[in-house]
């Protein structure tokens, strides 16, 4: 059983990688399983997605700085 | 029909913005100046290609991105102040986790964070947190997330492997989210 449960470190690493490329089917299922039971990793995954949205807006923010 | 002689003047009006953009990526004011200067030279040389193709600022920013990357490459593989040279990121345990791979300080809920994007103070904290990352991590993160380059492009330009890129992005994200929690989402910023 142990091998089928990802640690938070493995899960968060996969959440990050999933933003760059599609995960394999096994990784995807095991990550989903981990996220279902782990609030910390669920928050992490949401937060790095938010940070991507924010980062895309940096040029806009730099423009606003002008006023 | 803005005559050619107007271009230098129009360029000037974008200088401040371009400098801020370059400085955000390069962190070094004189390097940022160089990048903007190179951008203007290139813009003047190829302004025929511009002609209403896009907004001047968008066009200049696209040129600037390439200049920034050129400068980074010229500085070579070993970016200063980093112990591990580019290309040899180790994948050892992270200080965010205990020996069993559990969070030492599990990420707490940020609520609805998008409202923060309207706050100038938020952006100051964001920039500070980016600057706190090792230079190489900040640069790779910003090439990916701010400059919106593809992972293939970044790997090619910096001559690093995909798995290396994933490790760097992961580290950068861990660091940024932890710093943003401490200084914004978990802090009393009024």
JSON list of C-alpha atoms in Angstrom, two decimals:
[
{"chain": "A", "resi": 1, "resn": "UNK", "atom": "CA", "xyz": [0.00, 0.00, 0.00]},
{"chain": "A", "resi": 2, "resn": "UNK", "atom": "CA", "xyz": [2.79, 2.35, 0.95]},
{"chain": "A", "resi": 3, "resn": "UNK", "atom": "CA", "xyz": [4.17, 2.43, -2.54]},
{"chain": "A", "resi": 4, "resn": "UNK", "atom": "CA", "xyz": [0.79, 3.36, -3.94]},
{"chain": "A", "resi": 5, "resn": "UNK", "atom": "CA", "xyz": [0.47, 6.43, -1.77]},
{"chain": "A", "resi": 6, "resn": "UNK", "atom": "CA", "xyz": [2.56, 9.39, -2.73]},
{"chain": "A", "resi": 7, "resn": "UNK", "atom": "CA", "xyz": [4.23, 11.46, -0.07]},
{"chain": "A", "resi": 8, "resn": "UNK", "atom": "CA", "xyz": [3.47, 15.18, 0.01]},
{"chain": "A", "resi": 9, "resn": "UNK", "atom": "CA", "xyz": [6.89, 15.83, -1.46]},
{"chain": "A", "resi": 10, "resn": "UNK", "atom": "CA", "xyz": [6.21, 13.52, -4.41]},
{"chain": "A", "resi": 11, "resn": "UNK", "atom": "CA", "xyz": [2.67, 14.84, -4.86]},
{"chain": "A", "resi": 12, "resn": "UNK", "atom": "CA", "xyz": [3.69, 18.50, -4.84]},
{"chain": "A", "resi": 13, "resn": "UNK", "atom": "CA", "xyz": [6.49, 17.78, -7.30]},
{"chain": "A", "resi": 14, "resn": "UNK", "atom": "CA", "xyz": [3.95, 16.14, -9.60]},
{"chain": "A", "resi": 15, "resn": "UNK", "atom": "CA", "xyz": [1.51, 19.04, -9.25]},
{"chain": "A", "resi": 16, "resn": "UNK", "atom": "CA", "xyz": [4.28, 21.29, -10.43]},
{"chain": "A", "resi": 17, "resn": "UNK", "atom": "CA", "xyz": [5.27, 19.02, -13.30]},
{"chain": "A", "resi": 18, "resn": "UNK", "atom": "CA", "xyz": [1.62, 18.71, -14.38]},
{"chain": "A", "resi": 19, "resn": "UNK", "atom": "CA", "xyz": [1.73, 22.42, -15.16]},
{"chain": "A", "resi": 20, "resn": "UNK", "atom": "CA", "xyz": [4.45, 21.74, -17.73]},
{"chain": "A", "resi": 21, "resn": "UNK", "atom": "CA", "xyz": [3.42, 18.48, -19.37]},
{"chain": "A", "resi": 22, "resn": "UNK", "atom": "CA", "xyz": [0.63, 15.91, -19.20]},
{"chain": "A", "resi": 23, "resn": "UNK", "atom": "CA", "xyz": [1.29, 13.25, -16.58]},
{"chain": "A", "resi": 24, "resn": "UNK", "atom": "CA", "xyz": [1.10, 9.55, -17.31]},
{"chain": "A", "resi": 25, "resn": "UNK", "atom": "CA", "xyz": [-2.10, 7.79, -16.36]},
{"chain": "A", "resi": 26, "resn": "UNK", "atom": "CA", "xyz": [-0.73, 6.19, -13.21]},
{"chain": "A", "resi": 27, "resn": "UNK", "atom": "CA", "xyz": [0.86, 9.39, -11.93]},
{"chain": "A", "resi": 28, "resn": "UNK", "atom": "CA", "xyz": [-2.33, 11.27, -12.63]},
{"chain": "A", "resi": 29, "resn": "UNK", "atom": "CA", "xyz": [-4.50, 8.80, -10.70]},
{"chain": "A", "resi": 30, "resn": "UNK", "atom": "CA", "xyz": [-2.14, 8.58, -7.77]},
{"chain": "A", "resi": 31, "resn": "UNK", "atom": "CA", "xyz": [-1.85, 12.35, -7.60]},
{"chain": "A", "resi": 32, "resn": "UNK", "atom": "CA", "xyz": [-5.62, 12.72, -7.64]},
{"chain": "A", "resi": 33, "resn": "UNK", "atom": "CA", "xyz": [-5.87, 10.12, -4.89]},
{"chain": "A", "resi": 34, "resn": "UNK", "atom": "CA", "xyz": [-3.35, 12.00, -2.77]},
{"chain": "A", "resi": 35, "resn": "UNK", "atom": "CA", "xyz": [-5.06, 15.34, -3.32]},
{"chain": "A", "resi": 36, "resn": "UNK", "atom": "CA", "xyz": [-8.39, 13.87, -2.22]},
{"chain": "A", "resi": 37, "resn": "UNK", "atom": "CA", "xyz": [-7.03, 13.18, 1.23]},
{"chain": "A", "resi": 38, "resn": "UNK", "atom": "CA", "xyz": [-4.43, 15.93, 1.62]},
{"chain": "A", "resi": 39, "resn": "UNK", "atom": "CA", "xyz": [-5.48, 19.54, 2.23]},
{"chain": "A", "resi": 40, "resn": "UNK", "atom": "CA", "xyz": [-1.91, 20.83, 2.28]},
{"chain": "A", "resi": 41, "resn": "UNK", "atom": "CA", "xyz": [-1.14, 19.51, -1.18]},
{"chain": "A", "resi": 42, "resn": "UNK", "atom": "CA", "xyz": [-4.52, 20.65, -2.51]},
{"chain": "A", "resi": 43, "resn": "UNK", "atom": "CA", "xyz": [-3.72, 24.17, -1.31]},
{"chain": "A", "resi": 44, "resn": "UNK", "atom": "CA", "xyz": [-0.23, 23.94, -2.78]},
{"chain": "A", "resi": 45, "resn": "UNK", "atom": "CA", "xyz": [-1.57, 22.91, -6.15]},
{"chain": "A", "resi": 46, "resn": "UNK", "atom": "CA", "xyz": [-4.12, 25.76, -6.20]},
{"chain": "A", "resi": 47, "resn": "UNK", "atom": "CA", "xyz": [-1.51, 28.23, -5.06]},
{"chain": "A", "resi": 48, "resn": "UNK", "atom": "CA", "xyz": [1.04, 27.48, -7.76]},
{"chain": "A", "resi": 49, "resn": "UNK", "atom": "CA", "xyz": [-1.74, 27.80, -10.33]},
{"chain": "A", "resi": 50, "resn": "UNK", "atom": "CA", "xyz": [-2.63, 31.18, -8.86]},
{"chain": "A", "resi": 51, "resn": "UNK", "atom": "CA", "xyz": [1.05, 32.18, -8.97]},
{"chain": "A", "resi": 52, "resn": "UNK", "atom": "CA", "xyz": [1.06, 31.36, -12.68]},
{"chain": "A", "resi": 53, "resn": "UNK", "atom": "CA", "xyz": [-1.99, 33.60, -13.23]},
{"chain": "A", "resi": 54, "resn": "UNK", "atom": "CA", "xyz": [-0.30, 36.32, -11.22]},
{"chain": "A", "resi": 55, "resn": "UNK", "atom": "CA", "xyz": [3.00, 36.00, -13.07]},
{"chain": "A", "resi": 56, "resn": "UNK", "atom": "CA", "xyz": [1.26, 36.38, -16.41]},
{"chain": "A", "resi": 57, "resn": "UNK", "atom": "CA", "xyz": [0.06, 39.75, -15.15]},
{"chain": "A", "resi": 58, "resn": "UNK", "atom": "CA", "xyz": [3.49, 41.07, -14.20]},
{"chain": "A", "resi": 59, "resn": "UNK", "atom": "CA", "xyz": [3.86, 43.10, -17.43]},
{"chain": "A", "resi": 60, "resn": "UNK", "atom": "CA", "xyz": [0.48, 44.72, -16.72]},
{"chain": "A", "resi": 61, "resn": "UNK", "atom": "CA", "xyz": [1.53, 45.46, -13.16]},
{"chain": "A", "resi": 62, "resn": "UNK", "atom": "CA", "xyz": [4.78, 47.02, -14.39]},
{"chain": "A", "resi": 63, "resn": "UNK", "atom": "CA", "xyz": [2.74, 49.27, -16.65]},
{"chain": "A", "resi": 64, "resn": "UNK", "atom": "CA", "xyz": [0.46, 50.37, -13.85]},
{"chain": "A", "resi": 65, "resn": "UNK", "atom": "CA", "xyz": [3.55, 51.34, -11.91]},
{"chain": "A", "resi": 66, "resn": "UNK", "atom": "CA", "xyz": [4.00, 54.18, -14.35]},
{"chain": "A", "resi": 67, "resn": "UNK", "atom": "CA", "xyz": [1.08, 56.25, -13.15]},
{"chain": "B", "resi": 1, "resn": "UNK", "atom": "CA", "xyz": [1.71, 57.55, -41.14]},
{"chain": "B", "resi": 2, "resn": "UNK", "atom": "CA", "xyz": [4.02, 58.39, -38.27]},
{"chain": "B", "resi": 3, "resn": "UNK", "atom": "CA", "xyz": [7.19, 59.37, -40.14]},
{"chain": "B", "resi": 4, "resn": "UNK", "atom": "CA", "xyz": [10.40, 57.51, -39.47]},
{"chain": "B", "resi": 5, "resn": "UNK", "atom": "CA", "xyz": [11.91, 60.46, -37.67]},
{"chain": "B", "resi": 6, "resn": "UNK", "atom": "CA", "xyz": [9.23, 60.07, -34.98]},
{"chain": "B", "resi": 7, "resn": "UNK", "atom": "CA", "xyz": [10.29, 56.57, -34.01]},
{"chain": "B", "resi": 8, "resn": "UNK", "atom": "CA", "xyz": [13.18, 57.57, -31.74]},
{"chain": "B", "resi": 9, "resn": "UNK", "atom": "CA", "xyz": [10.80, 59.84, -29.84]},
{"chain": "B", "resi": 10, "resn": "UNK", "atom": "CA", "xyz": [8.18, 57.10, -29.53]},
{"chain": "B", "resi": 11, "resn": "UNK", "atom": "CA", "xyz": [10.82, 54.67, -28.32]},
{"chain": "B", "resi": 12, "resn": "UNK", "atom": "CA", "xyz": [11.82, 57.09, -25.59]},
{"chain": "B", "resi": 13, "resn": "UNK", "atom": "CA", "xyz": [8.29, 57.11, -24.21]},
{"chain": "B", "resi": 14, "resn": "UNK", "atom": "CA", "xyz": [8.55, 53.35, -23.57]},
{"chain": "B", "resi": 15, "resn": "UNK", "atom": "CA", "xyz": [11.98, 53.44, -21.99]},
{"chain": "B", "resi": 16, "resn": "UNK", "atom": "CA", "xyz": [10.81, 53.44, -18.37]},
{"chain": "B", "resi": 17, "resn": "UNK", "atom": "CA", "xyz": [8.52, 50.50, -18.85]},
{"chain": "B", "resi": 18, "resn": "UNK", "atom": "CA", "xyz": [11.12, 48.49, -20.75]},
{"chain": "B", "resi": 19, "resn": "UNK", "atom": "CA", "xyz": [13.72, 49.22, -18.08]},
{"chain": "B", "resi": 20, "resn": "UNK", "atom": "CA", "xyz": [11.41, 47.96, -15.36]},
{"chain": "B", "resi": 21, "resn": "UNK", "atom": "CA", "xyz": [10.69, 44.86, -17.42]},
{"chain": "B", "resi": 22, "resn": "UNK", "atom": "CA", "xyz": [14.39, 44.18, -17.99]},
{"chain": "B", "resi": 23, "resn": "UNK", "atom": "CA", "xyz": [15.29, 44.90, -14.39]},
{"chain": "B", "resi": 24, "resn": "UNK", "atom": "CA", "xyz": [12.66, 42.47, -13.19]},
{"chain": "B", "resi": 25, "resn": "UNK", "atom": "CA", "xyz": [14.38, 39.71, -15.16]},
{"chain": "B", "resi": 26, "resn": "UNK", "atom": "CA", "xyz": [18.03, 40.72, -14.82]},
{"chain": "B", "resi": 27, "resn": "UNK", "atom": "CA", "xyz": [18.13, 42.38, -11.38]},
{"chain": "B", "resi": 28, "resn": "UNK", "atom": "CA", "xyz": [21.16, 44.39, -12.49]},
{"chain": "B", "resi": 29, "resn": "UNK", "atom": "CA", "xyz": [20.46, 48.03, -13.46]},
{"chain": "B", "resi": 30, "resn": "UNK", "atom": "CA", "xyz": [23.38, 48.38, -15.86]},
{"chain": "B", "resi": 31, "resn": "UNK", "atom": "CA", "xyz": [22.56, 45.08, -17.58]},
{"chain": "B", "resi": 32, "resn": "UNK", "atom": "CA", "xyz": [18.94, 46.21, -17.82]},
{"chain": "B", "resi": 33, "resn": "UNK", "atom": "CA", "xyz": [20.12, 49.45, -19.47]},
{"chain": "B", "resi": 34, "resn": "UNK", "atom": "CA", "xyz": [22.14, 47.40, -21.96]},
{"chain": "B", "resi": 35, "resn": "UNK", "atom": "CA", "xyz": [19.12, 45.26, -22.80]},
{"chain": "B", "resi": 36, "resn": "UNK", "atom": "CA", "xyz": [16.94, 48.31, -23.44]},
{"chain": "B", "resi": 37, "resn": "UNK", "atom": "CA", "xyz": [19.67, 49.98, -25.49]},
{"chain": "B", "resi": 38, "resn": "UNK", "atom": "CA", "xyz": [20.07, 46.86, -27.63]},
{"chain": "B", "resi": 39, "resn": "UNK", "atom": "CA", "xyz": [16.30, 46.75, -28.04]},
{"chain": "B", "resi": 40, "resn": "UNK", "atom": "CA", "xyz": [16.18, 50.32, -29.33]},
{"chain": "B", "resi": 41, "resn": "UNK", "atom": "CA", "xyz": [19.02, 49.68, -31.76]},
{"chain": "B", "resi": 42, "resn": "UNK", "atom": "CA", "xyz": [17.26, 46.58, -33.08]},
{"chain": "B", "resi": 43, "resn": "UNK", "atom": "CA", "xyz": [13.94, 48.43, -33.26]},
{"chain": "B", "resi": 44, "resn": "UNK", "atom": "CA", "xyz": [15.46, 51.26, -35.30]},
{"chain": "B", "resi": 45, "resn": "UNK", "atom": "CA", "xyz": [17.18, 48.77, -37.60]},
{"chain": "B", "resi": 46, "resn": "UNK", "atom": "CA", "xyz": [14.07, 46.71, -38.33]},
{"chain": "B", "resi": 47, "resn": "UNK", "atom": "CA", "xyz": [11.26, 49.22, -37.95]},
{"chain": "B", "resi": 48, "resn": "UNK", "atom": "CA", "xyz": [10.01, 48.32, -41.43]},
{"chain": "B", "resi": 49, "resn": "UNK", "atom": "CA", "xyz": [8.87, 45.06, -39.91]},
{"chain": "B", "resi": 50, "resn": "UNK", "atom": "CA", "xyz": [6.75, 46.94, -37.43]},
{"chain": "B", "resi": 51, "resn": "UNK", "atom": "CA", "xyz": [4.30, 49.04, -39.47]},
{"chain": "B", "resi": 52, "resn": "UNK", "atom": "CA", "xyz": [1.12, 48.57, -37.53]},
{"chain": "B", "resi": 53, "resn": "UNK", "atom": "CA", "xyz": [1.72, 44.87, -37.03]},
{"chain": "B", "resi": 54, "resn": "UNK", "atom": "CA", "xyz": [1.10, 45.30, -33.34]},
{"chain": "B", "resi": 55, "resn": "UNK", "atom": "CA", "xyz": [1.25, 47.90, -30.66]},
{"chain": "B", "resi": 56, "resn": "UNK", "atom": "CA", "xyz": [4.67, 49.47, -30.43]},
{"chain": "B", "resi": 57, "resn": "UNK", "atom": "CA", "xyz": [5.07, 48.43, -26.79]},
{"chain": "B", "resi": 58, "resn": "UNK", "atom": "CA", "xyz": [4.16, 44.83, -27.51]},
{"chain": "B", "resi": 59, "resn": "UNK", "atom": "CA", "xyz": [6.63, 44.76, -30.35]},
{"chain": "B", "resi": 60, "resn": "UNK", "atom": "CA", "xyz": [9.38, 46.33, -28.26]},
{"chain": "B", "resi": 61, "resn": "UNK", "atom": "CA", "xyz": [8.73, 43.91, -25.41]},
{"chain": "B", "resi": 62, "resn": "UNK", "atom": "CA", "xyz": [9.08, 40.97, -27.79]},
{"chain": "B", "resi": 63, "resn": "UNK", "atom": "CA", "xyz": [12.47, 42.28, -28.91]},
{"chain": "B", "resi": 64, "resn": "UNK", "atom": "CA", "xyz": [13.49, 42.97, -25.32]},
{"chain": "B", "resi": 65, "resn": "UNK", "atom": "CA", "xyz": [12.73, 39.39, -24.25]},
{"chain": "B", "resi": 66, "resn": "UNK", "atom": "CA", "xyz": [15.28, 38.14, -26.76]},
{"chain": "B", "resi": 67, "resn": "UNK", "atom": "CA", "xyz": [17.84, 40.71, -25.68]},
{"chain": "B", "resi": 68, "resn": "UNK", "atom": "CA", "xyz": [17.41, 39.71, -22.06]},
{"chain": "B", "resi": 69, "resn": "UNK", "atom": "CA", "xyz": [17.96, 36.07, -22.95]},
{"chain": "B", "resi": 70, "resn": "UNK", "atom": "CA", "xyz": [21.02, 36.97, -25.05]},
{"chain": "B", "resi": 71, "resn": "UNK", "atom": "CA", "xyz": [22.52, 38.81, -22.11]},
{"chain": "B", "resi": 72, "resn": "UNK", "atom": "CA", "xyz": [21.84, 35.95, -19.78]},
{"chain": "B", "resi": 73, "resn": "UNK", "atom": "CA", "xyz": [23.51, 33.51, -22.15]},
{"chain": "B", "resi": 74, "resn": "UNK", "atom": "CA", "xyz": [26.49, 35.78, -22.62]},
{"chain": "B", "resi": 75, "resn": "UNK", "atom": "CA", "xyz": [26.99, 35.77, -18.90]},
{"chain": "B", "resi": 76, "resn": "UNK", "atom": "CA", "xyz": [27.51, 32.07, -19.27]},
{"chain": "B", "resi": 77, "resn": "UNK", "atom": "CA", "xyz": [26.39, 28.97, -17.52]},
{"chain": "B", "resi": 78, "resn": "UNK", "atom": "CA", "xyz": [27.50, 29.79, -14.02]},
{"chain": "B", "resi": 79, "resn": "UNK", "atom": "CA", "xyz": [25.21, 32.58, -12.94]},
{"chain": "B", "resi": 80, "resn": "UNK", "atom": "CA", "xyz": [26.79, 34.41, -10.02]},
{"chain": "B", "resi": 81, "resn": "UNK", "atom": "CA", "xyz": [25.92, 33.77, -6.41]},
{"chain": "B", "resi": 82, "resn": "UNK", "atom": "CA", "xyz": [24.75, 30.24, -7.05]},
{"chain": "B", "resi": 83, "resn": "UNK", "atom": "CA", "xyz": [26.70, 27.35, -5.61]},
{"chain": "B", "resi": 84, "resn": "UNK", "atom": "CA", "xyz": [25.48, 24.78, -8.13]},
{"chain": "B", "resi": 85, "resn": "UNK", "atom": "CA", "xyz": [26.27, 25.55, -11.75]},
{"chain": "B", "resi": 86, "resn": "UNK", "atom": "CA", "xyz": [23.42, 25.58, -14.23]},
{"chain": "B", "resi": 87, "resn": "UNK", "atom": "CA", "xyz": [22.69, 22.07, -15.39]},
{"chain": "B", "resi": 88, "resn": "UNK", "atom": "CA", "xyz": [23.48, 20.33, -12.16]},
{"chain": "B", "resi": 89, "resn": "UNK", "atom": "CA", "xyz": [20.49, 21.01, -10.00]},
{"chain": "B", "resi": 90, "resn": "UNK", "atom": "CA", "xyz": [20.37, 18.32, -7.38]},
{"chain": "B", "resi": 91, "resn": "UNK", "atom": "CA", "xyz": [17.14, 16.64, -6.54]},
{"chain": "B", "resi": 92, "resn": "UNK", "atom": "CA", "xyz": [17.80, 16.09, -2.86]},
{"chain": "B", "resi": 93, "resn": "UNK", "atom": "CA", "xyz": [15.27, 16.44, -0.09]},
{"chain": "B", "resi": 94, "resn": "UNK", "atom": "CA", "xyz": [13.78, 19.87, 0.37]},
{"chain": "B", "resi": 95, "resn": "UNK", "atom": "CA", "xyz": [13.63, 21.75, 3.65]},
{"chain": "B", "resi": 96, "resn": "UNK", "atom": "CA", "xyz": [9.85, 22.09, 3.25]},
{"chain": "B", "resi": 97, "resn": "UNK", "atom": "CA", "xyz": [9.47, 18.39, 4.05]},
{"chain": "B", "resi": 98, "resn": "UNK", "atom": "CA", "xyz": [10.46, 16.02, 6.83]},
{"chain": "B", "resi": 99, "resn": "UNK", "atom": "CA", "xyz": [12.32, 12.77, 6.27]},
{"chain": "B", "resi": 100, "resn": "UNK", "atom": "CA", "xyz": [9.07, 11.00, 5.41]},
{"chain": "B", "resi": 101, "resn": "UNK", "atom": "CA", "xyz": [8.22, 13.54, 2.74]},
{"chain": "B", "resi": 102, "resn": "UNK", "atom": "CA", "xyz": [5.46, 15.20, 4.79]},
{"chain": "B", "resi": 103, "resn": "UNK", "atom": "CA", "xyz": [5.02, 18.98, 4.87]},
{"chain": "B", "resi": 104, "resn": "UNK", "atom": "CA", "xyz": [6.72, 20.48, 7.88]},
{"chain": "B", "resi": 105, "resn": "UNK", "atom": "CA", "xyz": [4.37, 23.43, 7.60]},
{"chain": "B", "resi": 106, "resn": "UNK", "atom": "CA", "xyz": [1.42, 22.32, 5.42]},
{"chain": "B", "resi": 107, "resn": "UNK", "atom": "CA", "xyz": [0.20, 25.02, 3.00]},
{"chain": "B", "resi": 108, "resn": "UNK", "atom": "CA", "xyz": [-2.88, 26.74, 4.43]},
{"chain": "B", "resi": 109, "resn": "UNK", "atom": "CA", "xyz": [-5.80, 27.96, 2.39]},
{"chain": "B", "resi": 110, "resn": "UNK", "atom": "CA", "xyz": [-5.26, 31.30, 0.60]},
{"chain": "B", "resi": 111, "resn": "UNK", "atom": "CA", "xyz": [-8.99, 31.84, 0.20]},
{"chain": "B", "resi": 112, "resn": "UNK", "atom": "CA", "xyz": [-9.80, 33.74, -2.99]},
{"chain": "B", "resi": 113, "resn": "UNK", "atom": "CA", "xyz": [-6.38, 35.13, -3.86]},
{"chain": "B", "resi": 114, "resn": "UNK", "atom": "CA", "xyz": [-7.21, 36.80, -7.19]},
{"chain": "B", "resi": 115, "resn": "UNK", "atom": "CA", "xyz": [-8.49, 39.98, -5.54]},
{"chain": "B", "resi": 116, "resn": "UNK", "atom": "CA", "xyz": [-4.88, 40.65, -4.47]},
{"chain": "B", "resi": 117, "resn": "UNK", "atom": "CA", "xyz": [-3.88, 41.18, -8.11]},
{"chain": "B", "resi": 118, "resn": "UNK", "atom": "CA", "xyz": [-5.44, 44.65, -7.91]},
{"chain": "B", "resi": 119, "resn": "UNK", "atom": "CA", "xyz": [-3.24, 45.72, -5.04]},
{"chain": "B", "resi": 120, "resn": "UNK", "atom": "CA", "xyz": [0.03, 47.57, -5.65]},
{"chain": "B", "resi": 121, "resn": "UNK", "atom": "CA", "xyz": [1.30, 46.36, -2.31]},
{"chain": "B", "resi": 122, "resn": "UNK", "atom": "CA", "xyz": [0.77, 42.77, -3.45]},
{"chain": "B", "resi": 123, "resn": "UNK", "atom": "CA", "xyz": [3.05, 43.35, -6.43]},
{"chain": "B", "resi": 124, "resn": "UNK", "atom": "CA", "xyz": [5.77, 44.82, -4.26]},
{"chain": "B", "resi": 125, "resn": "UNK", "atom": "CA", "xyz": [5.68, 41.70, -2.08]},
{"chain": "B", "resi": 126, "resn": "UNK", "atom": "CA", "xyz": [5.64, 39.47, -5.17]},
{"chain": "B", "resi": 127, "resn": "UNK", "atom": "CA", "xyz": [8.75, 41.18, -6.57]},
{"chain": "B", "resi": 128, "resn": "UNK", "atom": "CA", "xyz": [10.55, 40.97, -3.25]},
{"chain": "B", "resi": 129, "resn": "UNK", "atom": "CA", "xyz": [9.76, 37.26, -3.03]},
{"chain": "B", "resi": 130, "resn": "UNK", "atom": "CA", "xyz": [11.06, 36.68, -6.57]},
{"chain": "B", "resi": 131, "resn": "UNK", "atom": "CA", "xyz": [14.26, 38.44, -5.63]},
{"chain": "B", "resi": 132, "resn": "UNK", "atom": "CA", "xyz": [14.67, 36.17, -2.65]},
{"chain": "B", "resi": 133, "resn": "UNK", "atom": "CA", "xyz": [14.99, 33.10, -4.87]},
{"chain": "B", "resi": 134, "resn": "UNK", "atom": "CA", "xyz": [18.43, 32.07, -6.07]},
{"chain": "B", "resi": 135, "resn": "UNK", "atom": "CA", "xyz": [19.09, 34.13, -9.20]},
{"chain": "B", "resi": 136, "resn": "UNK", "atom": "CA", "xyz": [19.03, 31.16, -11.54]},
{"chain": "B", "resi": 137, "resn": "UNK", "atom": "CA", "xyz": [15.69, 29.94, -10.18]},
{"chain": "B", "resi": 138, "resn": "UNK", "atom": "CA", "xyz": [14.16, 33.38, -10.46]},
{"chain": "B", "resi": 139, "resn": "UNK", "atom": "CA", "xyz": [15.32, 33.70, -14.03]},
{"chain": "B", "resi": 140, "resn": "UNK", "atom": "CA", "xyz": [14.03, 30.30, -15.16]},
{"chain": "B", "resi": 141, "resn": "UNK", "atom": "CA", "xyz": [10.75, 30.88, -13.33]},
{"chain": "B", "resi": 142, "resn": "UNK", "atom": "CA", "xyz": [10.32, 34.24, -14.95]},
{"chain": "B", "resi": 143, "resn": "UNK", "atom": "CA", "xyz": [11.21, 32.96, -18.43]},
{"chain": "B", "resi": 144, "resn": "UNK", "atom": "CA", "xyz": [8.49, 30.38, -18.01]},
{"chain": "B", "resi": 145, "resn": "UNK", "atom": "CA", "xyz": [5.79, 32.28, -16.14]},
{"chain": "B", "resi": 146, "resn": "UNK", "atom": "CA", "xyz": [6.33, 35.95, -16.96]},
{"chain": "B", "resi": 147, "resn": "UNK", "atom": "CA", "xyz": [7.88, 35.82, -20.42]},
{"chain": "B", "resi": 148, "resn": "UNK", "atom": "CA", "xyz": [5.70, 32.81, -21.18]},
{"chain": "B", "resi": 149, "resn": "UNK", "atom": "CA", "xyz": [8.36, 30.87, -23.10]},
{"chain": "B", "resi": 150, "resn": "UNK", "atom": "CA", "xyz": [7.76, 27.17, -23.74]},
{"chain": "B", "resi": 151, "resn": "UNK", "atom": "CA", "xyz": [9.73, 24.65, -21.71]},
{"chain": "B", "resi": 152, "resn": "UNK", "atom": "CA", "xyz": [11.45, 23.48, -24.92]},
{"chain": "B", "resi": 153, "resn": "UNK", "atom": "CA", "xyz": [12.58, 27.00, -25.68]},
{"chain": "B", "resi": 154, "resn": "UNK", "atom": "CA", "xyz": [13.97, 27.55, -22.19]},
{"chain": "B", "resi": 155, "resn": "UNK", "atom": "CA", "xyz": [15.85, 24.23, -22.17]},
{"chain": "B", "resi": 156, "resn": "UNK", "atom": "CA", "xyz": [17.37, 25.01, -25.55]},
{"chain": "B", "resi": 157, "resn": "UNK", "atom": "CA", "xyz": [18.37, 28.56, -24.67]},
{"chain": "B", "resi": 158, "resn": "UNK", "atom": "CA", "xyz": [19.86, 27.69, -21.29]},
{"chain": "B", "resi": 159, "resn": "UNK", "atom": "CA", "xyz": [21.15, 24.28, -22.31]},
{"chain": "B", "resi": 160, "resn": "UNK", "atom": "CA", "xyz": [19.50, 22.41, -19.48]},
{"chain": "B", "resi": 161, "resn": "UNK", "atom": "CA", "xyz": [17.55, 19.16, -19.49]},
{"chain": "B", "resi": 162, "resn": "UNK", "atom": "CA", "xyz": [13.78, 19.00, -19.13]},
{"chain": "B", "resi": 163, "resn": "UNK", "atom": "CA", "xyz": [14.02, 17.21, -15.81]},
{"chain": "B", "resi": 164, "resn": "UNK", "atom": "CA", "xyz": [16.39, 19.88, -14.59]},
{"chain": "B", "resi": 165, "resn": "UNK", "atom": "CA", "xyz": [13.93, 22.54, -15.65]},
{"chain": "B", "resi": 166, "resn": "UNK", "atom": "CA", "xyz": [11.16, 20.78, -13.74]},
{"chain": "B", "resi": 167, "resn": "UNK", "atom": "CA", "xyz": [13.27, 20.69, -10.59]},
{"chain": "B", "resi": 168, "resn": "UNK", "atom": "CA", "xyz": [14.12, 24.39, -10.87]},
{"chain": "B", "resi": 169, "resn": "UNK", "atom": "CA", "xyz": [10.49, 25.40, -11.49]},
{"chain": "B", "resi": 170, "resn": "UNK", "atom": "CA", "xyz": [9.36, 23.24, -8.57]},
{"chain": "B", "resi": 171, "resn": "UNK", "atom": "CA", "xyz": [11.92, 24.82, -6.24]},
{"chain": "B", "resi": 172, "resn": "UNK", "atom": "CA", "xyz": [10.99, 28.29, -7.43]},
{"chain": "B", "resi": 173, "resn": "UNK", "atom": "CA", "xyz": [7.30, 27.61, -6.82]},
{"chain": "B", "resi": 174, "resn": "UNK", "atom": "CA", "xyz": [7.95, 26.19, -3.34]},
{"chain": "B", "resi": 175, "resn": "UNK", "atom": "CA", "xyz": [9.98, 29.24, -2.47]},
{"chain": "B", "resi": 176, "resn": "UNK", "atom": "CA", "xyz": [7.59, 31.79, -3.92]},
{"chain": "B", "resi": 177, "resn": "UNK", "atom": "CA", "xyz": [4.48, 30.32, -2.31]},
{"chain": "B", "resi": 178, "resn": "UNK", "atom": "CA", "xyz": [6.17, 30.07, 1.04]},
{"chain": "B", "resi": 179, "resn": "UNK", "atom": "CA", "xyz": [7.39, 33.66, 0.84]},
{"chain": "B", "resi": 180, "resn": "UNK", "atom": "CA", "xyz": [3.98, 34.92, -0.32]},
{"chain": "B", "resi": 181, "resn": "UNK", "atom": "CA", "xyz": [2.33, 33.11, 2.57]},
{"chain": "B", "resi": 182, "resn": "UNK", "atom": "CA", "xyz": [4.68, 34.67, 5.09]},
{"chain": "B", "resi": 183, "resn": "UNK", "atom": "CA", "xyz": [4.55, 38.16, 3.67]},
{"chain": "B", "resi": 184, "resn": "UNK", "atom": "CA", "xyz": [1.09, 38.48, 2.17]},
{"chain": "B", "resi": 185, "resn": "UNK", "atom": "CA", "xyz": [-1.53, 35.77, 2.57]},
{"chain": "B", "resi": 186, "resn": "UNK", "atom": "CA", "xyz": [-0.66, 34.86, 6.11]},
{"chain": "B", "resi": 187, "resn": "UNK", "atom": "CA", "xyz": [0.41, 38.36, 7.08]},
{"chain": "B", "resi": 188, "resn": "UNK", "atom": "CA", "xyz": [-1.56, 41.32, 8.30]},
{"chain": "B", "resi": 189, "resn": "UNK", "atom": "CA", "xyz": [-1.14, 43.64, 5.37]},
{"chain": "B", "resi": 190, "resn": "UNK", "atom": "CA", "xyz": [-4.10, 45.85, 6.20]}
]
